[in-house]
CSV table of C-alpha atoms in Angstrom, one decimal:
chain,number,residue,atom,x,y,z
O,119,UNK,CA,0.0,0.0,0.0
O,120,UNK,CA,1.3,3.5,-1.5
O,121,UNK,CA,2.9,5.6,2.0
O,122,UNK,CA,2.8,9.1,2.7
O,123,UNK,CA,6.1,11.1,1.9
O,124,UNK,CA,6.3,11.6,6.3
O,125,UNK,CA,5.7,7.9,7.1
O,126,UNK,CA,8.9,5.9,5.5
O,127,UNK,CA,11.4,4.0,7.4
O,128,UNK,CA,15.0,5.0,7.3
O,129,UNK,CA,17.6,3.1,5.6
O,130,UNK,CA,21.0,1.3,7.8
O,131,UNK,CA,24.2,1.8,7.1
O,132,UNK,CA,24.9,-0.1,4.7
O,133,UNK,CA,20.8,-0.7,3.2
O,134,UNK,CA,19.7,0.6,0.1
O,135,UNK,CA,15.7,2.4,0.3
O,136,UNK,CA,14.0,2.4,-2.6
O,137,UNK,CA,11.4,5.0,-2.5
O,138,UNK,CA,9.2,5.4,-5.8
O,139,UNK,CA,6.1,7.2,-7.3
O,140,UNK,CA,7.7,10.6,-6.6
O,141,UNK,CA,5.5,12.6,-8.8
O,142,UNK,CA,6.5,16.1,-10.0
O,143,UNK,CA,7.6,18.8,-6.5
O,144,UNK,CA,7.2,15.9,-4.8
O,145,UNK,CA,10.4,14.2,-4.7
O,146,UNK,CA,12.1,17.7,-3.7
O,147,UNK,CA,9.1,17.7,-1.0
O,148,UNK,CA,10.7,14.5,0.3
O,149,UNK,CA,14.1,15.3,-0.1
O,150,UNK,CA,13.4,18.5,2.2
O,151,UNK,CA,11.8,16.3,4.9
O,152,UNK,CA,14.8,13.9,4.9
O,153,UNK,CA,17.7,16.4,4.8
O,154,UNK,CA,15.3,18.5,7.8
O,155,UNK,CA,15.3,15.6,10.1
O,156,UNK,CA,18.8,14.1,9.7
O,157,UNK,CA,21.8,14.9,11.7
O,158,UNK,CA,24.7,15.2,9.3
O,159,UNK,CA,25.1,16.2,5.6
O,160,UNK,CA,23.2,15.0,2.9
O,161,UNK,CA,24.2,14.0,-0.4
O,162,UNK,CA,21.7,14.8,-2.7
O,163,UNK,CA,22.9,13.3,-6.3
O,164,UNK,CA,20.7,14.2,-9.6
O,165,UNK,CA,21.2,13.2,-13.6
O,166,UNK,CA,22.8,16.4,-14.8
O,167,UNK,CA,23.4,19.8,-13.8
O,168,UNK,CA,20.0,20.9,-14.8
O,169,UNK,CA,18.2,18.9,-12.3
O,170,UNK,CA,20.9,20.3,-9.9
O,171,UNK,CA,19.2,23.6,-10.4
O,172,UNK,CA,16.0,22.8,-10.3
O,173,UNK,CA,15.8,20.3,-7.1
O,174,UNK,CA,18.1,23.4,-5.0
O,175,UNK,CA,15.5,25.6,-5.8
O,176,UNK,CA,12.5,23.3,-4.8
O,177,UNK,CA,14.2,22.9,-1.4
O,178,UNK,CA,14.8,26.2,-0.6
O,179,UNK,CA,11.2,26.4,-1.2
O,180,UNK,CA,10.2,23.2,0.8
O,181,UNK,CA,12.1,23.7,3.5
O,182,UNK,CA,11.5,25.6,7.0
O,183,UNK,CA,15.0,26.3,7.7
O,184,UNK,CA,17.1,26.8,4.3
O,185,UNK,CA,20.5,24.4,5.3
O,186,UNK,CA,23.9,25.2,4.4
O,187,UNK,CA,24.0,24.4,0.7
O,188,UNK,CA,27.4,22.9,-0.1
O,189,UNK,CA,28.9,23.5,-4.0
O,190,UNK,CA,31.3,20.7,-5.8
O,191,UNK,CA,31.6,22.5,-9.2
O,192,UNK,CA,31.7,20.0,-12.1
O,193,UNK,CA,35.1,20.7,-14.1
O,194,UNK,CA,32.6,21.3,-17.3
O,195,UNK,CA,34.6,19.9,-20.2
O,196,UNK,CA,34.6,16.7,-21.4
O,197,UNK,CA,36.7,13.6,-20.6
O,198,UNK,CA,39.7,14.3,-22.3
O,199,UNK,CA,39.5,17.8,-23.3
O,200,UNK,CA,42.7,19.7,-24.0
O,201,UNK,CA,41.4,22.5,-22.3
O,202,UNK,CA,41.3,23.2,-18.3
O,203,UNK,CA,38.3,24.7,-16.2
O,204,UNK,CA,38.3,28.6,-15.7
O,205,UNK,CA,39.9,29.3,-12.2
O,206,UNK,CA,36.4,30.1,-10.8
O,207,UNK,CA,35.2,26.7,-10.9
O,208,UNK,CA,38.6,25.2,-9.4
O,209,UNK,CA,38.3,27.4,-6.9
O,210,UNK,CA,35.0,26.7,-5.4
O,211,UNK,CA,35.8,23.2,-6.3
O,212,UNK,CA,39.4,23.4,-3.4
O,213,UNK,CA,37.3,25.0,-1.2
O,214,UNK,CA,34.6,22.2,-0.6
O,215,UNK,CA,37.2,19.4,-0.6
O,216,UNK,CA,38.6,21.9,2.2
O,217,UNK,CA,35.6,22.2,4.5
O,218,UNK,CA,33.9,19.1,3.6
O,219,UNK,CA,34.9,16.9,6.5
O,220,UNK,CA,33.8,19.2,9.2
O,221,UNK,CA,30.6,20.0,8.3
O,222,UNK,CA,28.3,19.0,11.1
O,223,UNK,CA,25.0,19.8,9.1
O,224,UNK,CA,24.3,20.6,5.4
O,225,UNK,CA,23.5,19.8,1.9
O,226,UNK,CA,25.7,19.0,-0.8
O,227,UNK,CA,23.8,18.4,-4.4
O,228,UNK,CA,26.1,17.6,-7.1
O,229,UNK,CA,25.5,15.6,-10.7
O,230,UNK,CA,26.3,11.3,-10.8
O,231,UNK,CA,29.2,13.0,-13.4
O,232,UNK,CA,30.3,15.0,-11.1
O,233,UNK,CA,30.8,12.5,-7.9
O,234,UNK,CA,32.3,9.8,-10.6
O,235,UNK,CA,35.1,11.7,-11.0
O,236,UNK,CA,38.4,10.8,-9.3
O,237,UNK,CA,40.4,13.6,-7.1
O,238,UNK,CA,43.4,14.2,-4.9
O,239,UNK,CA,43.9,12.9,-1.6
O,240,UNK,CA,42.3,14.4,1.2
O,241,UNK,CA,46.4,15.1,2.7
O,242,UNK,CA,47.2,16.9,-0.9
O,243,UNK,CA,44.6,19.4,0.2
O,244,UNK,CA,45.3,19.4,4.2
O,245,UNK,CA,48.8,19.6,4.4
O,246,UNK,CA,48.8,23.0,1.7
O,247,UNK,CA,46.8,24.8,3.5
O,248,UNK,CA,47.8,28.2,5.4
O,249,UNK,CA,47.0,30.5,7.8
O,250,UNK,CA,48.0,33.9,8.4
O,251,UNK,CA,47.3,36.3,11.1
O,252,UNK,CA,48.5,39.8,11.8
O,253,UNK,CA,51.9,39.9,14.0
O,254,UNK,CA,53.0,36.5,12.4
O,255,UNK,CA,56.5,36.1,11.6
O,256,UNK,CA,57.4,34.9,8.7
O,257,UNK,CA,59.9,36.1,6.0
O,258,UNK,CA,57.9,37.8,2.8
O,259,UNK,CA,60.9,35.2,0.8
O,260,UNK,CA,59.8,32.6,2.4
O,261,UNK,CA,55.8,33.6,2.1
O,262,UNK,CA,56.1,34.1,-1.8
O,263,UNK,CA,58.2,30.9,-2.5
O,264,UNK,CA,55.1,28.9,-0.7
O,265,UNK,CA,52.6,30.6,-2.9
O,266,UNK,CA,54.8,29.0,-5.6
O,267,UNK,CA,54.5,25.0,-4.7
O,268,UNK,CA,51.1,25.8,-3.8
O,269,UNK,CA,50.5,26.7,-7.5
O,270,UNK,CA,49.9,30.7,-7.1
O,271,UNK,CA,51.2,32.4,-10.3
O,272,UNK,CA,53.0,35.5,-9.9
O,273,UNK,CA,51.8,38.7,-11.9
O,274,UNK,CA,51.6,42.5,-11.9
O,275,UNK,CA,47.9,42.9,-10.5
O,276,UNK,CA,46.1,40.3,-8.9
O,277,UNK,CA,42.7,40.1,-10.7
O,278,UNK,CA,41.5,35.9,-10.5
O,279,UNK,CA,41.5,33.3,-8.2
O,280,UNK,CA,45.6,31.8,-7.9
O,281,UNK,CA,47.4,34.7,-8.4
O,282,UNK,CA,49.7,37.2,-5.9
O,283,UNK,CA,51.8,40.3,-6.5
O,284,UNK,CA,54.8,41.8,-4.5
O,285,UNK,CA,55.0,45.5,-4.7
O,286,UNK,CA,58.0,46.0,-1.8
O,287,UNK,CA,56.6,45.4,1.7
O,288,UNK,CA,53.2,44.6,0.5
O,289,UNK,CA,51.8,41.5,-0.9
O,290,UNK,CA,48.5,41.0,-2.3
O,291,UNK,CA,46.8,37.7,-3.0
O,292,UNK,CA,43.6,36.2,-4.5
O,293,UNK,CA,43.0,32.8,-2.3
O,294,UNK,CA,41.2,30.1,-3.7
O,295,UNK,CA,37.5,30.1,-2.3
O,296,UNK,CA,37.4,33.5,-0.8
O,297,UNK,CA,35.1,35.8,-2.7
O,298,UNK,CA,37.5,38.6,-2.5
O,299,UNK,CA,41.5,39.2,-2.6
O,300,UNK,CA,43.7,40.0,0.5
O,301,UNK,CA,46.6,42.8,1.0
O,302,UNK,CA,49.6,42.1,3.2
O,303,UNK,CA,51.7,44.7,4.5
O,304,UNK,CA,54.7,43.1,6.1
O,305,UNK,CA,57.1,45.6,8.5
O,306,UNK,CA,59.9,43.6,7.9
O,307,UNK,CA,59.3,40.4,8.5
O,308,UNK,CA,56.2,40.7,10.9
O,309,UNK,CA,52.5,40.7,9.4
O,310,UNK,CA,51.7,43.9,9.5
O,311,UNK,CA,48.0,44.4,8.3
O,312,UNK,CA,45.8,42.1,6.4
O,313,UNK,CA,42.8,44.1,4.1
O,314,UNK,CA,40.6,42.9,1.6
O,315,UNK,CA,40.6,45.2,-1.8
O,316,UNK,CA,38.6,45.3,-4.6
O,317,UNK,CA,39.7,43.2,-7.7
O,318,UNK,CA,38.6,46.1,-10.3
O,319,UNK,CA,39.2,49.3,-8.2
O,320,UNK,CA,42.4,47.9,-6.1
O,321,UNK,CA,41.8,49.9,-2.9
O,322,UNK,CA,41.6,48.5,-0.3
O,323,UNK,CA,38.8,48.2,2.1
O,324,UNK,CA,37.7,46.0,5.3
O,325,UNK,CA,40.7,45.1,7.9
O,326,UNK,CA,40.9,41.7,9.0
O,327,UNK,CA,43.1,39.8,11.8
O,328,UNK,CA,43.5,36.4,9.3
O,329,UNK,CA,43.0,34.4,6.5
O,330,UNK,CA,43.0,31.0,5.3
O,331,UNK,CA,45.0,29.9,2.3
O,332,UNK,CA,44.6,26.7,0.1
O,333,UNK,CA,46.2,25.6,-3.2
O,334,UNK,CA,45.8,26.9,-5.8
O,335,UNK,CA,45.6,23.5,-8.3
O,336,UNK,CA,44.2,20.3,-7.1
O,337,UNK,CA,48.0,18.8,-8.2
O,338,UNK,CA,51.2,20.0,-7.0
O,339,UNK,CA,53.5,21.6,-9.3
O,340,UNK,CA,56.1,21.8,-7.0
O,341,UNK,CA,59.8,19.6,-7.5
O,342,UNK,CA,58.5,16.9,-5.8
O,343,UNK,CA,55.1,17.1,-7.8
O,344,UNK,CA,57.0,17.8,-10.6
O,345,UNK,CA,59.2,14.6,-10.3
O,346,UNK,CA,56.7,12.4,-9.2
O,347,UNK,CA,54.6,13.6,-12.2
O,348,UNK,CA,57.7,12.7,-14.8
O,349,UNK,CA,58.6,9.2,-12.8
O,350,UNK,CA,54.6,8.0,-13.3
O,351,UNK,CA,54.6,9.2,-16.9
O,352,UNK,CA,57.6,7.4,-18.4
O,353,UNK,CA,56.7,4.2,-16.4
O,354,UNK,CA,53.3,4.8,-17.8
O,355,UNK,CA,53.3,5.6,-21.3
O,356,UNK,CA,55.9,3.8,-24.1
O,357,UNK,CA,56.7,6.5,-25.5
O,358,UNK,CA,59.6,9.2,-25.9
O,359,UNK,CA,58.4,12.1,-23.1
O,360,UNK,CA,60.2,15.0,-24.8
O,361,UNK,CA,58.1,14.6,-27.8
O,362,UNK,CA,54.8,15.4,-25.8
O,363,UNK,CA,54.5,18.9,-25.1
O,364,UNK,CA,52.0,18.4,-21.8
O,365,UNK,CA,55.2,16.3,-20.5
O,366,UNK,CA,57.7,19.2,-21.1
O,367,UNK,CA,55.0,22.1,-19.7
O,368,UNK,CA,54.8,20.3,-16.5
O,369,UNK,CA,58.8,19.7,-16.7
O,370,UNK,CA,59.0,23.3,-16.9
O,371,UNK,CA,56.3,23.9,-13.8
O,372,UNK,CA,53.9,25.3,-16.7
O,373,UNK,CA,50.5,23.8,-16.1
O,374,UNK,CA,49.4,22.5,-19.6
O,375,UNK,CA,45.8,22.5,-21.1
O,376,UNK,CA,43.7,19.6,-19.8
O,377,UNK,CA,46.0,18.6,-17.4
O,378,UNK,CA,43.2,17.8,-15.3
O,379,UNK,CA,42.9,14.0,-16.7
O,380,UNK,CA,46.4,13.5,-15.7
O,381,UNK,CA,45.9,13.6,-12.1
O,382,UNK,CA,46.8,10.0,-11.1
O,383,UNK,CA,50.2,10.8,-12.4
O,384,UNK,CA,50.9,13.2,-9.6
O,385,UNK,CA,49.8,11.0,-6.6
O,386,UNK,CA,50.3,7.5,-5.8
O,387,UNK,CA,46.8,7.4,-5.5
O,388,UNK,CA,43.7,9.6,-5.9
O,389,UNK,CA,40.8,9.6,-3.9
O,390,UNK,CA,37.0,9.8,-4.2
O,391,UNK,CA,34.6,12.8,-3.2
O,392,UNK,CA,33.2,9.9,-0.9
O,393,UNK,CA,36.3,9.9,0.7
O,394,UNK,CA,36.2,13.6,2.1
O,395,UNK,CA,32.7,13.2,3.6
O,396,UNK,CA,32.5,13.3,7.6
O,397,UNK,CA,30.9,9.8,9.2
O,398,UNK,CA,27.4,11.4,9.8
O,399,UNK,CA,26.2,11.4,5.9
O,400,UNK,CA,23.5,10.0,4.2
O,401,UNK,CA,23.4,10.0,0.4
O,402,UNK,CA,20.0,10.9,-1.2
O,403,UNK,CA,20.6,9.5,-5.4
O,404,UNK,CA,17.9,9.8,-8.0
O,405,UNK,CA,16.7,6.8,-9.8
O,406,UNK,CA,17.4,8.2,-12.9
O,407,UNK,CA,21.2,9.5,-12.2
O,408,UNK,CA,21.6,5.6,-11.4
O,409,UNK,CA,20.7,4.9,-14.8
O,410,UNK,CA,22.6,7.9,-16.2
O,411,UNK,CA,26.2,6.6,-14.8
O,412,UNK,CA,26.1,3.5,-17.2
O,413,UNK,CA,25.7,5.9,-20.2
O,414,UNK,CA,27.8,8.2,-19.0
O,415,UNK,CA,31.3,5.7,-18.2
O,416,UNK,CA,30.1,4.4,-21.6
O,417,UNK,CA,30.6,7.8,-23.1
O,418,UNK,CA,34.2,8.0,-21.5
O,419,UNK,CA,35.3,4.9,-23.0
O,420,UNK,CA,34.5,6.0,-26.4
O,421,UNK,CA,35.8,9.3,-26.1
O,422,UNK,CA,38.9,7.2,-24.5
O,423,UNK,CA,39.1,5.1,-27.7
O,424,UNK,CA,38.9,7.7,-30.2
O,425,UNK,CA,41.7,9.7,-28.9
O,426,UNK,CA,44.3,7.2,-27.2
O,427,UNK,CA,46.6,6.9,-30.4
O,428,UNK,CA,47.6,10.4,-30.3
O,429,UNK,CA,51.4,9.5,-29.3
O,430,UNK,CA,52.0,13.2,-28.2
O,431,UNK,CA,49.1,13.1,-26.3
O,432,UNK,CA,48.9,9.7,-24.6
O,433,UNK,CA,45.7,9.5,-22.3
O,434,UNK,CA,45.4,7.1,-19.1
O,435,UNK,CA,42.2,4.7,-19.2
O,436,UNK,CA,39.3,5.4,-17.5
O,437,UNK,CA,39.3,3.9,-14.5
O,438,UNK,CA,41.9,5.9,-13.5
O,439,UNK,CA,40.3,9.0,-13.8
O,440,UNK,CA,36.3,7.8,-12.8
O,441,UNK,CA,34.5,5.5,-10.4
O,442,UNK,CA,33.6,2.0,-12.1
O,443,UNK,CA,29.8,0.9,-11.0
O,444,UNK,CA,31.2,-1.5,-8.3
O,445,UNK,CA,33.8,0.8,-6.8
O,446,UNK,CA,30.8,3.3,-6.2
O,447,UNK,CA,28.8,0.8,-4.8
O,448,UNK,CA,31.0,0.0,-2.6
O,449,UNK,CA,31.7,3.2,-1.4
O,450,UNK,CA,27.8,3.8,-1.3
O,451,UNK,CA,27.5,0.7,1.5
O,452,UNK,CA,29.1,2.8,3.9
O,453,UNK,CA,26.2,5.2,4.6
O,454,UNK,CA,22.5,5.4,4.8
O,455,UNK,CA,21.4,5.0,1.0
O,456,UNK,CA,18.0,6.1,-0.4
O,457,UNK,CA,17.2,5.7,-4.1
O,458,UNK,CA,14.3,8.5,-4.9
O,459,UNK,CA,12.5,7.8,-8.2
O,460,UNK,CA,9.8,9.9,-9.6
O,461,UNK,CA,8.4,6.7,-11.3
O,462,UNK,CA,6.2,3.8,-9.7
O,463,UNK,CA,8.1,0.6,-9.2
O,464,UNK,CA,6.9,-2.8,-10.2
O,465,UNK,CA,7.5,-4.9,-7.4
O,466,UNK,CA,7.4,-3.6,-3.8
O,467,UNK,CA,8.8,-5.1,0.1
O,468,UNK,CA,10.4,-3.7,2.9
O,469,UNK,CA,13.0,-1.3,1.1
O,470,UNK,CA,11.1,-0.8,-2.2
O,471,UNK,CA,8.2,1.3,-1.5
O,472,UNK,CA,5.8,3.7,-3.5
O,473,UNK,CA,4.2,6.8,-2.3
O,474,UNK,CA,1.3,8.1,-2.4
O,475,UNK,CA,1.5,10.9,-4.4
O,476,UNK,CA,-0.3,11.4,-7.9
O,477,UNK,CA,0.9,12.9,-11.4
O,478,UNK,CA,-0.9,16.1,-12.2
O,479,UNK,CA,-3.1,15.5,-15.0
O,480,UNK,CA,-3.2,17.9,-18.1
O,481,UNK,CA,-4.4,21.3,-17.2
O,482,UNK,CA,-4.5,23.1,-20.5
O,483,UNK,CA,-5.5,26.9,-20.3
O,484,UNK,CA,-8.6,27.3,-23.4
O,485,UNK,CA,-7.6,30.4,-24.2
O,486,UNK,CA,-10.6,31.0,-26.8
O,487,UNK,CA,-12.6,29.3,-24.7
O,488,UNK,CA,-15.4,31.6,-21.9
O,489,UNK,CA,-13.8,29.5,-19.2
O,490,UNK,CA,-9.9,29.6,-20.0
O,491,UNK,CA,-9.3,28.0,-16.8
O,492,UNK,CA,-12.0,25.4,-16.8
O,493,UNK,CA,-10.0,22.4,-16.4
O,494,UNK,CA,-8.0,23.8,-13.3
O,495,UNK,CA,-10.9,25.0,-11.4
O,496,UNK,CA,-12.7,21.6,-12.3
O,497,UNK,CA,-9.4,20.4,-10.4
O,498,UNK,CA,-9.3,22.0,-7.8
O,499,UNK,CA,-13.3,21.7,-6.7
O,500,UNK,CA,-12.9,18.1,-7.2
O,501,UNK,CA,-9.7,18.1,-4.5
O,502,UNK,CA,-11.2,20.2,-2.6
O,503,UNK,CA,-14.8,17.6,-2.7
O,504,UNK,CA,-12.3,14.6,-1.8
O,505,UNK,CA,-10.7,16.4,1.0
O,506,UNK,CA,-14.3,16.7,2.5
O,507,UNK,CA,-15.2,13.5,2.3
């Protein structure tokens, strides 16, 4: 017997709920309830980045108390582009894997693309991180080498996201996930002041007694990045390195195009997103984003195929760069699992149940008609009769 969206059990560590017949706002009505009532973050993942938009939006509507809405960008090219993400979307995408595990409460919506995609060990990001304070002591040398191996490019005016400048005592700097850039003014080699400026304008405006610092790439191009990068690739690829350009940028600390579907190359190991999540999380996965993940590792595999015979571009295989279906399942097992699905399921039991909720039927506005709205008011006279009774 179909169950109201507030009377369903709730899935074990490790148990998959199936929860179907979720017709139109209701599945974001549901998802609201659940994320309300839980103690942790939830993992909200949809079919693509439009369905992103739309279910955030439905929640902020559906929900009593907005949570704290979480953002894991996707890198928006496609498997084995030879182009990298604009610095915006890096950015915001270091400064989740930053904060991730000590969120207590929250929502994190994201695509099955998105979640799929391998990334650098939770240490890479950890052990680069900085913070400075006013009256610290540390040698402005010593400061603009880190920024450096952290990936920060040096220029003339900061302007983006990864970037410093030195003009004598002061330093100014665009941190990765901060919304605006910072100004340091060392007296010798004490911390001085610390201001926020404006990108466009450069002046500088609020004072402030810290900030936080995080790297600027989600690889290291520092020597030992560097050499571990060069090791992996010639024990890798067949092939002579200096002829590929990508292997001589990185030689040269440059970060080349597309680099991002290199990654493996400068670890030992990547990660998954699943990996940075804090113990109190429950995932919250779309029937249909299920079905999407076959289609989409299918669509890496060709794109895979059609490009790996480029010898000055060699490319590593998918499964080093994405989640297979049984690596994601397992990593699924280790939290509270519930499959929403906006259509009814065949067969029902304990953890495969269908609600009670009803598609809208079609409510076309006549408008030649005396009574446009007819069909809507006939609606909502025959609700309101049921309700009644």
């Amino acid at each position: 017997m179909p169950k109201t969206l507030f009377d369903l059990p709730t899935p074990a560590v490790g148990k998959t709920l199936k929860l179907g017949q979720l017709y139109g706002s209701s599945r974001s009505l549901l998802l609201a309830e659940r994320i309300a009532t839980f103690r942790g973050l939830s993992v909200v993942v949809c079919s693509d980045m439009a369905d992103v938009e739309q279910i955030e939006q439905e929640l902020l509507f559906f929900s009593h108390q907005a949570p704290e809405i979480v953002h894991f960008p996707d890198l928006e090219t496609l498997p084995y582009d030879l182009f990298s993400p604009h610095q915006d979307i890096i950015s915001e995408r270091i400064k989740c894997l930053a904060t991730l595990s000590s969120l207590k409460r929250g929502l994190l919506i994201l695509p099955i693309t998105t979640i799929l995609q391998k990334v650098a060990p939770s240490t890479f990001i950890y052990q680069r991180s900085l913070n400075l304070k006013s009256g610290d002591i540390i040698e402005p040398a010593e400061l603009r080498e880190k920024l450096i191996n952290y990936g920060y490019r040096n220029v003339s005016q900061v302007e983006e996201h990864g970037e410093f400048a030195v003009r004598g005592s002061i330093l100014d700097l665009y941190p990765m996930g901060s919304k605006k850039p910072f100004r340091v003014e060392f007296f010798d080699d004490e911390i001085e002041t610390i201001r926020s400026f404006d990108a466009e304008s450069q002046r500088s405006l609020e004072k402030l007694n810290e900030i936080n610092l995080l790297p600027a790439q989600e690889f290291p191009l520092d020597s030992n990045g560097i050499k571990t990068f060069r090791q992996n690739f010639r024990e890798r690829f067949d092939i002579d390195p200096n002829s590929c350009p990508l292997y001589t940028d990185i030689s040269q600390g440059i970060s080349s195009p597309g680099i991002e579907y290199y990654l493996p190359l400068f670890f030992n190991q990547l990660s998954s997103l699943f990996d940075y999540l804090p113990e109190s999380t429950q995932v919250l996965i779309d029937q249909a984003a299920l079905n999407h993940s076959k289609e989409f590792l299918d669509h890496v595999g060709a794109r895979y195929e059609s490009r790996r015979h480029n010898l000055e571009r060699p490319l590593l295989e998918p499964d080093k760069l994405y989640l297979n279906n049984t690596e994601f399942d397992h990593y699924l097992a280790k939290y509270p699992y519930t499959v929403y699905n906006s259509y009814k399921y065949d067969a029902c039991d304990a953890q495969t149940i269908n609600c009670n909720t009803q598609a809208i039927p079609q409510l076309t506005i006549q408008s030649h008609s005396e009574q446009p709205d007819q069909a809507l008011q006939k609606f909502i006279n025959k609700k309101a009769f049921e309700k009644i009774l």
